[in-house]
Coordinates of C-alpha atoms in Angstrom, one line a residue:
M14 CA 86.7 257.7 136.2
S15 CA 84.8 257.0 133.1
T16 CA 85.6 254.7 130.2
L17 CA 84.9 255.7 126.7
T18 CA 83.7 252.9 124.5
A19 CA 84.2 253.3 120.8
P20 CA 81.2 252.3 118.7
I21 CA 81.6 249.0 117.0
E22 CA 81.2 249.3 113.3
A23 CA 79.5 246.5 111.5
P24 CA 81.6 244.9 108.7
P25 CA 80.5 246.0 105.3
V26 CA 78.1 243.6 103.6
G27 CA 79.2 242.6 100.1
P28 CA 76.8 241.7 97.4
G29 CA 75.0 238.4 98.0
R30 CA 76.2 235.2 96.4
P31 CA 74.1 234.5 93.4
A32 CA 71.7 231.6 93.8
Y33 CA 72.2 228.9 91.2
R34 CA 69.3 226.5 90.7
V35 CA 69.2 223.3 88.7
T36 CA 66.7 223.8 85.9
G37 CA 65.6 221.7 83.0
K38 CA 67.1 224.2 80.6
R39 CA 70.5 224.1 82.3
V40 CA 70.6 220.3 82.4
L41 CA 69.8 220.2 78.7
S42 CA 72.5 222.7 78.0
S43 CA 75.0 220.7 80.0
E44 CA 74.2 217.5 78.2
W45 CA 74.3 219.2 74.9
A46 CA 77.8 220.5 75.7
K47 CA 79.0 217.1 76.9
L48 CA 77.7 215.4 73.8
W49 CA 79.6 217.6 71.4
S50 CA 82.8 217.6 73.5
L51 CA 83.3 213.9 72.7
R52 CA 85.3 213.0 69.6
S53 CA 83.3 209.7 69.3
T54 CA 80.1 211.7 68.8
W55 CA 81.4 213.3 65.6
I56 CA 82.9 210.1 64.3
T57 CA 80.0 207.8 65.0
L58 CA 77.3 210.2 63.8
G59 CA 79.4 210.6 60.6
L60 CA 79.5 206.8 60.3
G61 CA 75.8 206.5 60.8
L62 CA 75.1 209.1 58.1
L63 CA 77.7 207.4 55.8
F64 CA 76.1 204.0 56.2
L65 CA 72.6 205.4 55.5
V66 CA 73.7 207.2 52.3
A67 CA 76.3 204.8 51.0
F68 CA 74.4 201.6 51.3
G69 CA 71.3 203.3 49.9
L70 CA 73.1 204.5 46.8
I71 CA 74.9 201.1 46.4
A72 CA 71.5 199.3 46.5
S73 CA 70.1 201.8 43.9
S74 CA 73.1 201.3 41.6
R75 CA 72.8 197.5 41.9
Y76 CA 69.1 197.7 41.0
K77 CA 69.9 199.9 38.0
S78 CA 72.6 197.5 36.7
G79 CA 70.3 194.5 37.2
I80 CA 67.6 196.2 35.1
G81 CA 70.1 197.0 32.4
S82 CA 71.7 193.6 32.3
G83 CA 68.4 191.6 32.5
H84 CA 69.6 189.6 35.4
M85 CA 67.8 191.0 38.3
D86 CA 68.5 189.8 41.8
P87 CA 65.3 188.3 43.2
D88 CA 65.8 190.3 46.4
F89 CA 65.5 193.5 44.4
A90 CA 62.8 192.5 42.1
D91 CA 60.0 194.4 43.9
S92 CA 62.1 197.3 45.1
T93 CA 61.1 200.9 45.0
A94 CA 63.1 204.0 45.1
V95 CA 62.1 204.4 48.8
S96 CA 63.1 200.9 49.8
L97 CA 66.4 201.1 47.9
S98 CA 67.2 204.5 49.5
L99 CA 66.5 203.2 53.0
F100 CA 68.5 200.0 52.5
G101 CA 71.2 201.3 54.8
T102 CA 68.9 201.9 57.7
N103 CA 69.8 198.6 59.4
F104 CA 73.4 199.6 59.3
A105 CA 72.9 203.1 60.5
Q106 CA 70.8 202.0 63.4
L107 CA 73.8 200.1 64.8
A108 CA 76.1 203.1 64.7
L109 CA 73.6 205.4 66.2
G110 CA 72.4 202.9 68.8
V111 CA 75.9 202.1 69.9
L112 CA 76.7 205.8 70.3
G113 CA 73.5 206.2 72.5
V114 CA 74.9 203.5 74.8
L115 CA 78.3 205.2 74.9
V116 CA 76.7 208.6 75.7
M117 CA 75.3 207.2 79.0
A118 CA 77.4 204.1 79.9
G119 CA 80.6 206.0 79.1
E120 CA 80.1 208.2 82.1
Y121 CA 80.0 205.2 84.4
S122 CA 83.2 203.7 82.9
T123 CA 85.1 207.0 83.4
G124 CA 83.5 207.9 86.8
M125 CA 82.1 211.2 85.5
I126 CA 78.6 210.1 86.5
R127 CA 79.4 210.9 90.1
S128 CA 80.1 214.5 89.2
T129 CA 77.0 214.6 87.1
M130 CA 74.8 213.3 89.8
A131 CA 76.4 215.6 92.4
A132 CA 75.4 218.6 90.2
V133 CA 71.9 217.1 89.6
P134 CA 70.9 215.3 92.8
R135 CA 67.4 214.3 91.5
R136 CA 69.1 212.1 88.9
L137 CA 66.1 211.6 86.6
P138 CA 66.5 215.0 84.8
V139 CA 69.9 213.7 83.6
L140 CA 68.3 210.7 82.0
W141 CA 65.5 212.7 80.4
A142 CA 68.0 215.4 79.1
K143 CA 70.4 212.8 77.7
A144 CA 67.6 210.9 75.9
A145 CA 66.1 214.1 74.6
V146 CA 69.3 215.7 73.3
F147 CA 70.7 212.5 71.7
G148 CA 67.3 211.5 70.4
L149 CA 66.9 214.9 68.7
V150 CA 70.4 214.7 67.2
T151 CA 69.8 211.2 65.8
L152 CA 66.4 212.2 64.5
V153 CA 67.9 215.1 62.5
V154 CA 70.7 212.9 61.2
G155 CA 68.3 210.2 60.2
I156 CA 65.9 212.5 58.4
L157 CA 68.7 214.4 56.7
G158 CA 70.3 211.1 55.5
A159 CA 67.0 209.7 54.3
F160 CA 66.1 212.7 52.2
I161 CA 69.7 213.0 50.8
T162 CA 69.8 209.3 49.8
F163 CA 66.4 209.4 48.3
G164 CA 67.3 212.5 46.3
F165 CA 70.3 210.8 44.7
G166 CA 68.9 207.3 44.6
S167 CA 65.7 208.4 42.8
G168 CA 67.9 209.9 40.2
I169 CA 69.9 206.7 39.8
V170 CA 66.7 204.6 39.3
S171 CA 65.0 207.1 37.1
G172 CA 63.3 205.5 34.1
T173 CA 63.0 202.1 35.8
P174 CA 59.9 200.5 37.5
A175 CA 61.3 201.5 40.9
A176 CA 61.3 205.2 40.0
M177 CA 59.4 207.5 42.4
S178 CA 59.3 211.1 43.4
L179 CA 58.5 213.0 46.7
T180 CA 55.0 213.6 45.4
H181 CA 54.2 209.9 45.3
A182 CA 51.8 208.8 48.0
G183 CA 53.6 207.6 51.2
V184 CA 57.1 208.7 50.2
V185 CA 57.5 211.6 52.5
R186 CA 55.9 209.6 55.3
S187 CA 58.3 206.8 54.8
L188 CA 61.4 209.0 54.8
L189 CA 60.2 210.8 58.0
G190 CA 59.4 207.5 59.6
A191 CA 63.0 206.2 58.9
G192 CA 64.4 209.3 60.6
L193 CA 62.0 208.9 63.6
Y194 CA 62.9 205.2 63.9
L195 CA 66.7 206.1 64.0
G196 CA 65.9 208.8 66.6
L197 CA 64.1 206.3 68.8
V198 CA 66.9 203.8 68.4
G199 CA 69.3 206.4 69.8
V200 CA 67.0 206.9 72.8
I201 CA 66.8 203.2 73.4
G202 CA 70.6 203.0 73.3
T203 CA 70.8 205.8 75.9
A204 CA 68.3 204.0 78.1
L205 CA 70.2 200.7 77.8
G206 CA 73.4 202.5 78.8
A207 CA 71.7 203.8 82.0
L208 CA 70.1 200.5 82.7
L209 CA 73.1 198.2 82.4
R210 CA 75.8 200.8 83.2
S211 CA 78.2 198.9 80.9
V212 CA 79.2 199.8 77.4
A213 CA 79.8 196.1 76.4
G214 CA 76.5 195.0 78.0
G215 CA 74.4 197.8 76.5
I216 CA 75.8 197.2 73.0
S217 CA 75.2 193.4 73.3
V218 CA 71.6 193.8 74.3
L219 CA 71.0 196.4 71.6
V220 CA 72.5 194.2 68.9
G221 CA 70.6 191.2 70.2
A222 CA 67.3 193.0 70.3
L223 CA 67.6 194.5 66.8
M224 CA 69.3 191.8 64.9
L225 CA 69.6 188.4 66.7
I226 CA 66.2 187.9 68.2
P227 CA 64.4 188.3 64.8
G228 CA 66.5 185.5 63.5
L229 CA 65.8 183.2 66.5
V230 CA 62.1 183.9 66.2
S231 CA 62.2 182.7 62.6
L232 CA 63.0 179.3 63.9
L233 CA 59.7 179.1 65.8
P234 CA 56.7 177.3 64.4
S235 CA 54.8 179.4 61.9
S236 CA 51.8 179.7 64.1
W237 CA 53.9 181.3 66.8
R238 CA 56.1 183.3 64.5
G239 CA 53.1 185.1 62.9
D240 CA 51.9 186.3 66.4
I241 CA 55.3 187.4 67.7
S242 CA 57.4 188.6 64.8
P243 CA 55.5 191.8 63.9
Y244 CA 55.8 193.1 67.5
L245 CA 59.6 192.7 67.8
P246 CA 61.4 196.1 68.0
S247 CA 63.1 195.8 64.6
N248 CA 60.1 194.6 62.8
A249 CA 57.7 197.2 64.4
G250 CA 60.3 199.9 63.5
A251 CA 60.6 198.7 59.9
S252 CA 56.8 199.0 59.5
M253 CA 57.2 202.7 60.4
F254 CA 59.0 203.5 57.1
A255 CA 57.8 200.7 54.9
L256 CA 55.9 201.9 51.8
T257 CA 53.6 198.9 51.5
H258 CA 52.2 196.5 54.0
D259 CA 50.6 193.1 54.1
S260 CA 48.8 190.9 56.6
T261 CA 52.1 189.8 58.3
T262 CA 53.3 193.4 59.1
L263 CA 51.9 196.2 61.2
S264 CA 50.6 199.5 59.8
P265 CA 52.8 202.6 60.2
T266 CA 50.7 203.9 63.1
A267 CA 50.6 200.5 64.9
G268 CA 54.4 200.0 64.3
L269 CA 55.1 203.5 65.7
L270 CA 53.0 202.8 68.8
V271 CA 54.6 199.4 69.4
F272 CA 58.1 200.9 69.0
L273 CA 57.2 203.7 71.3
G274 CA 56.2 201.1 73.8
W275 CA 59.6 199.4 73.6
T276 CA 61.3 202.8 74.0
A277 CA 59.2 203.6 77.0
L278 CA 59.9 200.2 78.6
A279 CA 63.7 200.8 78.2
L280 CA 63.4 204.3 79.7
A281 CA 61.3 203.0 82.6
G282 CA 63.9 200.4 83.4
A283 CA 66.7 202.9 83.2
A284 CA 64.8 205.4 85.4
Y285 CA 64.0 202.7 88.0
R286 CA 67.7 201.6 88.4
L287 CA 68.9 205.2 88.3
V288 CA 66.7 206.1 91.3
R289 CA 67.1 202.8 93.2
R290 CA 70.8 202.1 92.9
D291 CA 73.9 204.2 93.8
V292 CA 76.1 205.5 91.0

């Protein structure tokens, strides 16, 4: 008696599952999408641009009225079209820096950071991508705002001692320097958000570093103040877009290098904590 055994057919093999890899381009694309999906991004970027343009035009108008009335405010006596146009930089830096903190620290407050790090286990690409994306956006906003403000502001002060055009020496460099400064402030805000993992903490440190510490340093003896003040983040950044310089300020190149050093220090601290501590 024989037994017939039917041949066993192998199950059909379907198409292989596509392999998805985490690449720098994909991380950048993800961070770009997340940035523009937040309503706060549009609002705060708009405020930063508004501060830069509005305060620059207000300063230009005030200078023009002072010239016409013959009662010039001493603070505006030596102003130029560039310095008047960039008067709102100190206000714009707060809006853009705060948004940088929110971009990173906001993920910790909502718990979204766990999903982000699950998708990108190496962690550091997330920090580099966030800093690069937000830094580029704030750079564009800063440069756009600086040139728009100068275009209208130079028209307001036309015919006055402050009048200047883009062809004057140092004007384009100053406007680009202001945009670069705002871009780096955005990167520092992002780094502080990753370092402190707290929106309130990051904003407090940012405001303290840019606005409070220079005031405290002014209370030091003059011999100390002269050695410390030029290297503070805000003062080094201001020298990047200042049209003229003296012995108490850094040159544009030196100011850029110092401010890049502060930016690198903030990023290094953020990277260290991101790698060493759980999210």
